[in-house]
Amino acid sequence: LTLPGLAQKRLGNETASQKTKRMEWWTDARFGMFIHWGLYALPARHEWVKSNERITDENYQKYFEQFNPDLFDAKKWAKEAKAAGMKYAVLTTKHHEGFTLFDSKYTNYKATNTQAKRDLVKEFVEAFRAEGIKVGFYYSLIDWHHPDFTVDRYHPLRPNKDNDDEYAALNKNRDMAKYRKYLYDQVTELLTRYGKIDILWADFSYPGKHGKGRDDWGSVALLKQIRKLQPQIIVDNRLDLNDYEDGTDFETPEQVGTKELEKYRGKVWETCQTFSGSWGYHRDENTWKSNRKLLDLLITSVANGGNLLLNVGPTARGEFDNRANIALDSLSLWMHANSKSIYHCTFAPEEFKATEGTKLTYNKDTRKLYVHLFEYPNTGYITLDGYKNQVKYAQFLHDNSEIQIDNEKSAGNSLVLKLPKKKPDFQIPVIELALK
Ligand code: FHN
């Protein structure tokens, strides 16, 4: 997979083919775990609760004092991610609330100063690496706790009306340059104290009136420092730098529907998705995506040449809740038997069209085409137009049982495959076609 539409020109400090090589493990991996964890797990009603409810530092302090994740076991998290087939994991080292899960020397607002008394990031890195899972750090550019982070349109202290004078008064004693240095120093800590870090997921920019962008973050200097400290690291596109040109690595369509993923085909991208609406643990939320929807997101991401970063919001005790575990178990069952149609796969060659009710993925090295049966035909066969004379063998992926080619019915350039009338007991069975 080479980067779309880019000549062999210098991207930051590497060529397009060097960048493709650097990102090869990520492109092959296709499936990762996002983990949003912080003090917001205690109110348990969205990771934006501090902004949404305009909670002051003073009124938010009780969560810092109560934070005691006595059931946290990063090894357990890592095993669950591995079983679900996730090849990389990205943990919020700090979210917008400003609380750091790592033992930063630049702040007291950190997990090691709570009842936890632990560097949770260190435990995450060690446990996931031990399971062979690549590790990524999410780092919030936004910080609603730091005294020099200027009040803007999302800040909990924002004025009720869009009144410039009120913003100016609120920011009289705030120095964004000091926050910029804090940000730079913390990212440096994260990229020098925990060994090789595979991904940096900086989040997010919102330039414009009472917003913040590349100059507020010092994005150009920050990215140079990131690449200097971790030359192989993969960086998302939320530093308000131009995609690709400035050396950021992938696009991040968030919570988009499967139909919308089609427009990313041919680009380098990862869609991040929640099980529900909230990224942080939300006890009372009941808008959970079905297991089939989650599987559809994974298959459709790969069918359009992208990755899925699926989020878990652990509880304040440090565990994945039952709803998440049920979803992960369902994905684990399907991935155990069908992950060959996901890893190292991408969109199918143009000449293969997806028959109604199917989605295709393709492994160009093994020349295997995967037909995902979202709808299972009860006619006893499936017709694949344009596939005639292209296929030497067909089987179900989950059990490698042969699917016979019906040569009599295969008229013109259509390929007709005989299917058992009874659908295999998999949510979305996969036919593996070995191409000639
Ligand atoms: O504001 C954050 C949000 O809380 C969450 O972290 C997502 C994950 O991609 N990023 C921002 C919204 O785009």
Coordinates of C-alpha atoms and ligand atoms in Angstrom, one line a residue:
L1 CA 0.0 0.0 0.0
T2 CA 1.7 3.2 -1.0
L3 CA 0.5 6.7 0.0
P4 CA -2.1 8.1 -2.3
G5 CA -1.1 10.7 -4.9
L6 CA 2.2 11.5 -3.5
A7 CA 5.3 11.6 -5.7
Q8 CA 8.5 10.5 -4.1
K9 CA 8.9 13.9 -2.5
R10 CA 10.3 14.7 0.9
L11 CA 7.6 14.5 3.6
G12 CA 9.0 16.2 6.6
N13 CA 12.2 14.2 6.6
E14 CA 11.3 11.0 4.7
T15 CA 10.1 9.9 1.3
A16 CA 6.6 8.4 0.7
S17 CA 8.0 4.9 0.3
Q18 CA 10.0 5.3 3.6
K19 CA 6.8 6.4 5.3
T20 CA 4.9 3.5 3.8
K21 CA 7.5 1.1 5.2
R22 CA 7.5 2.8 8.7
M23 CA 3.7 2.4 8.8
E24 CA 3.6 -1.1 7.4
W25 CA 2.9 -2.8 10.8
W26 CA 0.1 -0.4 11.4
T27 CA -1.5 -0.8 8.0
D28 CA -1.2 -4.6 8.4
A29 CA -2.7 -4.5 12.0
R30 CA -6.0 -3.0 10.9
F31 CA -7.6 -3.2 14.4
G32 CA -6.7 -1.5 17.7
M33 CA -8.1 -0.7 21.1
F34 CA -8.7 2.9 22.3
I35 CA -8.8 3.3 26.1
H36 CA -10.3 6.4 27.6
W37 CA -9.7 6.4 31.3
G38 CA -9.4 9.2 33.9
L39 CA -11.1 10.9 36.8
Y40 CA -14.3 11.3 34.6
A41 CA -14.9 7.6 35.2
L42 CA -16.1 8.5 38.7
P43 CA -19.0 10.9 37.7
A44 CA -19.5 8.2 35.0
R45 CA -21.5 10.5 32.7
H46 CA -19.1 11.4 29.8
E47 CA -15.4 12.4 29.6
W48 CA -16.6 15.9 28.8
V49 CA -18.5 16.2 32.1
K50 CA -16.3 19.0 33.5
S51 CA -17.0 21.2 30.4
N52 CA -20.6 20.1 29.9
E53 CA -21.6 20.9 33.5
R54 CA -19.1 23.7 33.8
I55 CA -17.6 22.1 36.9
T56 CA -14.9 24.2 38.6
D57 CA -11.5 22.7 39.7
E58 CA -12.7 23.0 43.3
N59 CA -15.9 21.0 42.7
Y60 CA -14.0 18.4 40.5
Q61 CA -11.3 17.8 43.2
K62 CA -13.5 15.2 45.0
Y63 CA -12.9 12.9 42.0
F64 CA -9.1 13.3 42.4
E65 CA -9.4 12.4 46.1
Q66 CA -11.7 9.4 45.5
F67 CA -9.8 7.9 42.6
N68 CA -8.8 4.5 43.7
P69 CA -8.7 1.9 40.9
D70 CA -8.3 -1.1 43.2
L71 CA -9.3 -3.6 40.5
F72 CA -7.0 -2.2 37.8
D73 CA -4.9 -5.0 36.2
A74 CA -3.3 -3.9 32.9
K75 CA -2.4 -7.5 32.2
K76 CA -6.1 -8.4 32.2
W77 CA -6.8 -5.5 29.8
A78 CA -4.0 -6.7 27.5
K79 CA -5.2 -10.3 27.4
E80 CA -8.8 -9.1 26.6
A81 CA -7.4 -6.8 23.8
K82 CA -5.3 -9.7 22.4
A83 CA -8.2 -12.1 22.5
A84 CA -10.4 -9.7 20.5
G85 CA -7.7 -9.6 17.8
M86 CA -6.5 -6.0 18.5
K87 CA -2.9 -5.5 17.5
Y88 CA -2.3 -2.1 19.0
A89 CA -3.7 -0.1 21.9
V90 CA -3.9 3.7 22.6
L91 CA -4.3 4.9 26.2
T92 CA -5.3 8.4 27.3
T93 CA -2.2 9.5 29.2
K94 CA -4.0 12.7 29.9
H95 CA -7.5 13.8 28.7
H96 CA -9.0 17.3 28.6
E97 CA -9.5 17.3 32.4
G98 CA -5.7 17.6 32.7
F99 CA -5.3 14.6 35.1
T100 CA -2.2 12.6 34.1
L101 CA -2.2 8.8 34.4
F102 CA 1.6 8.9 34.4
D103 CA 4.1 10.2 37.0
S104 CA 4.8 13.5 35.4
K105 CA 7.4 15.7 37.1
Y106 CA 5.6 18.8 35.8
T107 CA 2.4 18.5 37.7
N108 CA 0.9 17.2 41.0
Y109 CA -2.4 16.4 39.3
K110 CA -1.4 12.8 38.6
A111 CA -2.3 9.2 39.4
T112 CA 0.8 8.8 41.6
N113 CA -0.6 11.4 43.9
T114 CA -4.0 9.7 44.3
Q115 CA -4.9 6.6 46.4
A116 CA -3.7 4.6 43.3
K117 CA -0.1 5.7 44.0
R118 CA 0.8 4.0 40.7
D119 CA 2.1 5.1 37.3
L120 CA -0.8 3.6 35.3
V121 CA 0.8 4.4 32.0
K122 CA 3.9 2.4 32.9
E123 CA 1.8 -0.6 33.8
F124 CA -0.2 -0.3 30.6
V125 CA 3.0 -0.2 28.4
E126 CA 4.6 -3.2 30.2
A127 CA 1.4 -5.3 30.1
F128 CA 0.5 -4.7 26.5
R129 CA 4.0 -5.1 25.2
A130 CA 4.2 -8.4 27.0
E131 CA 1.2 -9.6 24.9
G132 CA 2.9 -8.4 21.7
I133 CA 0.6 -5.5 21.3
K134 CA 2.0 -2.2 20.0
V135 CA 1.5 0.7 22.4
G136 CA 0.2 4.2 21.7
F137 CA -0.2 7.3 23.8
Y138 CA -3.2 9.6 23.5
Y139 CA -2.3 13.1 24.8
S140 CA -4.9 15.8 25.1
L141 CA -3.7 19.2 23.8
I142 CA -6.6 20.6 25.7
D143 CA -6.2 21.0 29.5
W144 CA -9.1 22.3 31.6
H145 CA -7.0 22.1 34.8
H146 CA -3.7 23.9 33.9
P147 CA -3.8 27.5 35.2
D148 CA -2.1 28.9 32.0
F149 CA -4.4 27.1 29.5
T150 CA -6.5 30.0 28.2
V151 CA -10.2 29.9 28.6
D152 CA -11.8 29.2 25.3
R153 CA -15.1 28.1 23.8
Y154 CA -14.9 24.6 25.4
H155 CA -13.4 25.5 28.8
P156 CA -15.5 24.9 31.9
L157 CA -15.0 28.5 32.9
R158 CA -16.1 29.9 29.6
P159 CA -18.5 32.9 29.8
N160 CA -22.2 32.2 29.1
K161 CA -22.2 34.6 26.2
D162 CA -19.7 34.9 23.4
N163 CA -18.3 38.1 24.9
D164 CA -14.7 39.0 24.0
D165 CA -14.3 41.3 27.0
E166 CA -15.3 38.5 29.4
Y167 CA -12.8 36.1 27.7
A168 CA -10.1 38.7 28.0
A169 CA -10.8 39.2 31.7
L170 CA -10.8 35.5 32.4
N171 CA -7.4 35.2 30.6
K172 CA -5.7 38.2 32.1
N173 CA -3.4 36.0 34.3
R174 CA -3.1 33.1 32.0
D175 CA 0.0 32.7 29.8
M176 CA -0.5 30.2 26.9
A177 CA 3.2 30.2 26.2
K178 CA 3.8 28.6 29.7
Y179 CA 1.1 26.0 28.9
R180 CA 2.8 25.4 25.5
K181 CA 6.0 24.6 27.3
Y182 CA 4.2 22.3 29.7
L183 CA 2.7 20.4 26.8
Y184 CA 6.1 20.1 25.1
D185 CA 7.7 18.9 28.3
Q186 CA 5.1 16.4 29.1
V187 CA 5.1 14.9 25.6
T188 CA 8.9 14.8 25.9
E189 CA 8.5 12.9 29.2
L190 CA 6.1 10.4 27.6
L191 CA 8.5 9.8 24.7
T192 CA 11.6 9.4 26.8
R193 CA 10.6 7.4 29.9
Y194 CA 8.6 4.4 28.6
G195 CA 10.7 2.9 25.9
K196 CA 9.7 2.6 22.2
I197 CA 6.3 4.2 21.7
D198 CA 4.5 3.2 18.5
I199 CA 1.8 5.8 18.2
L200 CA 1.2 9.3 19.4
W201 CA -2.5 10.3 19.2
A202 CA -2.6 14.1 19.9
D203 CA -6.2 15.4 20.4
F204 CA -7.5 17.9 19.1
S205 CA -7.4 21.2 17.3
Y206 CA -10.2 23.7 16.9
P207 CA -8.9 26.9 15.3
G208 CA -11.1 29.9 14.9
K209 CA -12.9 32.2 17.3
H210 CA -12.0 31.3 20.9
G211 CA -10.5 28.1 19.6
K212 CA -6.9 26.8 19.4
G213 CA -4.7 25.5 16.6
R214 CA -1.1 24.9 15.5
D215 CA 0.3 28.1 16.9
D216 CA -1.3 27.6 20.3
W217 CA 0.2 24.1 20.6
G218 CA 3.5 25.0 18.9
S219 CA 2.7 22.1 16.6
V220 CA 5.6 22.4 14.1
A221 CA 8.2 22.4 16.9
L222 CA 6.2 19.7 18.8
L223 CA 6.1 17.4 15.8
K224 CA 9.9 17.8 15.2
Q225 CA 10.5 16.9 18.9
I226 CA 8.2 13.9 18.6
R227 CA 10.0 12.6 15.5
K228 CA 13.4 13.3 17.0
L229 CA 12.7 11.3 20.2
Q230 CA 10.8 8.5 18.5
P231 CA 11.8 8.4 14.7
Q232 CA 9.5 5.4 14.0
I233 CA 6.4 6.7 15.8
I234 CA 3.1 7.1 13.9
V235 CA 1.3 10.4 14.5
D236 CA -2.4 11.3 13.9
N237 CA -3.6 14.4 12.1
R238 CA -5.0 16.5 14.9
L239 CA -2.1 19.0 15.5
D240 CA -3.7 21.3 12.9
L241 CA -0.9 20.6 10.4
N242 CA -1.6 19.7 6.8
D243 CA -2.1 16.0 6.3
Y244 CA 0.9 14.2 5.0
E245 CA 2.8 17.4 3.9
D246 CA 3.7 18.3 7.4
G247 CA 4.5 14.8 8.3
T248 CA 1.4 13.7 10.2
D249 CA 0.6 10.2 9.2
F250 CA -3.1 9.3 9.1
E251 CA -6.6 10.8 9.0
T252 CA -9.0 10.2 11.9
P253 CA -12.6 10.0 10.8
E254 CA -14.4 9.8 14.1
Q255 CA -17.7 8.0 14.8
V256 CA -18.6 8.0 11.1
G257 CA -21.1 5.6 9.6
T258 CA -20.0 2.7 7.5
K259 CA -21.3 4.3 4.3
E260 CA -19.1 7.4 4.9
L261 CA -16.0 5.3 5.2
E262 CA -16.1 4.7 1.4
K263 CA -14.8 8.2 0.8
Y264 CA -11.5 7.5 2.6
R265 CA -10.7 4.6 0.2
G266 CA -7.1 5.1 -1.1
K267 CA -6.1 7.4 1.8
V268 CA -4.2 6.4 5.0
W269 CA -6.8 6.5 7.8
E270 CA -8.2 5.0 11.0
T271 CA -11.7 5.5 12.2
C272 CA -12.1 5.7 16.0
Q273 CA -15.4 4.5 17.3
T274 CA -17.1 3.9 20.7
F275 CA -19.3 1.0 21.8
S276 CA -21.8 3.8 22.7
G277 CA -21.8 7.6 22.5
S278 CA -19.4 8.4 25.3
W279 CA -15.6 7.7 25.2
G280 CA -15.3 7.7 28.9
Y281 CA -17.2 5.2 31.1
H282 CA -20.9 6.3 31.1
R283 CA -22.9 4.2 33.5
D284 CA -26.4 5.1 32.4
E285 CA -25.8 5.2 28.6
N286 CA -27.9 2.7 26.7
T287 CA -27.1 3.7 23.0
W288 CA -24.7 0.7 22.5
K289 CA -23.8 -0.5 19.0
S290 CA -24.8 -4.1 18.4
N291 CA -22.1 -6.7 18.1
R292 CA -23.0 -7.0 14.4
K293 CA -22.6 -3.2 14.0
L294 CA -19.2 -3.4 15.5
L295 CA -18.2 -6.2 13.2
D296 CA -19.6 -4.2 10.3
L297 CA -17.4 -1.3 11.3
L298 CA -14.3 -3.5 11.4
I299 CA -15.0 -5.3 8.0
T300 CA -16.0 -2.1 6.3
S301 CA -12.9 -0.2 7.5
V302 CA -10.7 -2.8 6.0
A303 CA -12.9 -3.1 2.9
N304 CA -12.0 0.6 2.3
G305 CA -8.3 0.3 3.2
G306 CA -8.4 1.7 6.7
N307 CA -8.1 0.8 10.4
L308 CA -10.6 0.6 13.3
L309 CA -9.6 1.9 16.7
L310 CA -12.4 0.6 19.0
N311 CA -12.8 2.4 22.3
V312 CA -13.3 1.0 25.8
G313 CA -14.0 3.3 28.8
P314 CA -12.9 1.5 32.0
T315 CA -14.7 2.1 35.3
A316 CA -13.3 4.0 38.2
R317 CA -12.3 0.6 39.7
G318 CA -10.1 0.0 36.6
E319 CA -12.1 -2.7 34.9
F320 CA -13.8 -3.0 31.5
D321 CA -17.6 -3.1 32.3
N322 CA -19.8 -6.1 31.4
R323 CA -21.2 -4.4 28.2
A324 CA -17.7 -3.9 26.9
N325 CA -16.6 -7.5 27.8
I326 CA -19.7 -9.0 26.0
A327 CA -18.8 -6.9 22.9
L328 CA -15.1 -7.9 23.0
D329 CA -16.0 -11.6 23.5
S330 CA -18.2 -11.5 20.4
L331 CA -15.4 -9.9 18.4
S332 CA -13.0 -12.4 19.7
L333 CA -15.2 -15.3 18.6
W334 CA -15.4 -13.9 15.0
M335 CA -11.7 -12.8 14.8
H336 CA -10.5 -16.2 16.0
A337 CA -11.8 -17.9 12.9
N338 CA -11.9 -15.0 10.4
S339 CA -9.0 -12.6 11.1
K340 CA -7.2 -13.6 7.9
S341 CA -9.8 -11.4 6.1
I342 CA -8.7 -8.5 8.3
Y343 CA -5.0 -8.5 8.9
H344 CA -2.8 -7.4 6.0
C345 CA -5.9 -6.9 3.9
T346 CA -7.3 -3.9 2.1
F347 CA -9.9 -3.0 -0.5
A348 CA -10.4 -5.4 -3.4
P349 CA -9.0 -4.8 -6.9
E350 CA -11.3 -2.7 -9.1
E351 CA -12.3 -5.7 -11.3
F352 CA -14.1 -7.4 -8.3
K353 CA -17.4 -5.9 -7.5
A354 CA -19.1 -6.7 -4.2
T355 CA -22.3 -8.7 -4.9
E356 CA -25.4 -7.3 -3.1
G357 CA -25.2 -8.2 0.6
T358 CA -21.5 -8.8 0.6
K359 CA -18.3 -6.7 1.4
L360 CA -14.9 -7.6 0.0
T361 CA -11.4 -7.5 1.5
Y362 CA -8.2 -8.6 -0.3
N363 CA -4.7 -9.8 0.7
K364 CA -2.5 -8.9 -2.3
D365 CA 0.4 -11.1 -1.1
T366 CA -1.6 -14.3 -0.8
R367 CA -4.0 -13.3 -3.6
K368 CA -6.9 -14.2 -1.5
L369 CA -10.2 -12.4 -1.9
Y370 CA -12.6 -12.5 1.0
V371 CA -16.4 -12.3 0.5
H372 CA -18.1 -11.3 3.7
L373 CA -21.7 -12.5 3.7
F374 CA -23.7 -9.8 5.4
E375 CA -26.8 -11.4 3.9
Y376 CA -26.9 -15.1 3.6
P377 CA -28.6 -16.4 0.4
N378 CA -31.1 -19.1 1.1
T379 CA -31.1 -20.2 -2.6
G380 CA -28.3 -22.7 -2.1
Y381 CA -25.9 -20.6 -4.2
I382 CA -24.3 -17.2 -4.7
T383 CA -23.5 -15.5 -8.0
L384 CA -20.4 -13.4 -8.3
D385 CA -20.4 -11.4 -11.5
G386 CA -17.1 -10.9 -13.2
Y387 CA -15.3 -13.5 -11.2
K388 CA -15.5 -16.4 -13.7
N389 CA -12.0 -17.8 -14.6
Q390 CA -10.4 -15.8 -11.8
V391 CA -10.9 -18.3 -9.0
K392 CA -9.1 -21.6 -8.5
Y393 CA -10.6 -22.6 -5.2
A394 CA -13.3 -21.5 -2.7
Q395 CA -13.9 -22.3 0.9
F396 CA -15.5 -21.0 4.1
L397 CA -12.7 -19.2 6.1
H398 CA -13.9 -20.3 9.5
D399 CA -13.6 -24.0 8.9
N400 CA -11.8 -24.3 5.5
S401 CA -14.7 -26.4 4.2
E402 CA -14.8 -26.4 0.4
I403 CA -17.4 -24.3 -1.4
Q404 CA -18.0 -26.0 -4.7
I405 CA -18.1 -24.0 -8.0
D406 CA -21.3 -24.7 -9.9
N407 CA -19.8 -24.8 -13.4
E408 CA -23.2 -25.5 -15.0
K409 CA -24.8 -22.4 -13.5
S410 CA -21.6 -20.3 -14.0
A411 CA -22.8 -18.6 -17.3
G412 CA -20.9 -15.8 -19.1
N413 CA -18.3 -14.3 -16.7
S414 CA -20.3 -15.0 -13.6
L415 CA -19.1 -17.4 -11.0
V416 CA -21.7 -19.4 -9.2
L417 CA -20.8 -21.0 -5.9
K418 CA -22.9 -23.7 -4.1
L419 CA -23.7 -22.7 -0.5
P420 CA -25.2 -24.8 2.2
K421 CA -28.8 -23.8 2.7
K422 CA -28.2 -23.5 6.4
K423 CA -26.1 -20.5 7.2
P424 CA -22.9 -21.4 9.2
D425 CA -23.3 -20.3 12.9
F426 CA -21.2 -17.2 12.5
Q427 CA -22.6 -13.7 12.5
I428 CA -21.0 -12.8 9.1
P429 CA -19.5 -15.9 7.4
V430 CA -16.6 -15.3 5.1
I431 CA -15.8 -17.1 1.8
E432 CA -12.1 -17.2 1.0
L433 CA -11.5 -17.2 -2.8
A434 CA -8.0 -18.3 -4.0
L435 CA -7.4 -16.3 -7.1
K436 CA -5.6 -17.7 -10.1
Ligands
FHN1 O1 -12.9 15.7 22.8 C1 -12.4 14.4 22.4 C2 -13.2 13.3 22.9 O2 -13.4 13.4 24.3 C3 -12.5 12.0 22.5 O3 -11.3 11.9 23.2 C4 -12.4 11.9 21.0 C5 -11.7 10.6 20.6 O4 -11.3 10.7 19.2 N1 -11.6 13.0 20.6 C6 -12.1 14.3 20.9 C7 -13.3 14.6 20.1 O5 -13.0 14.6 18.7

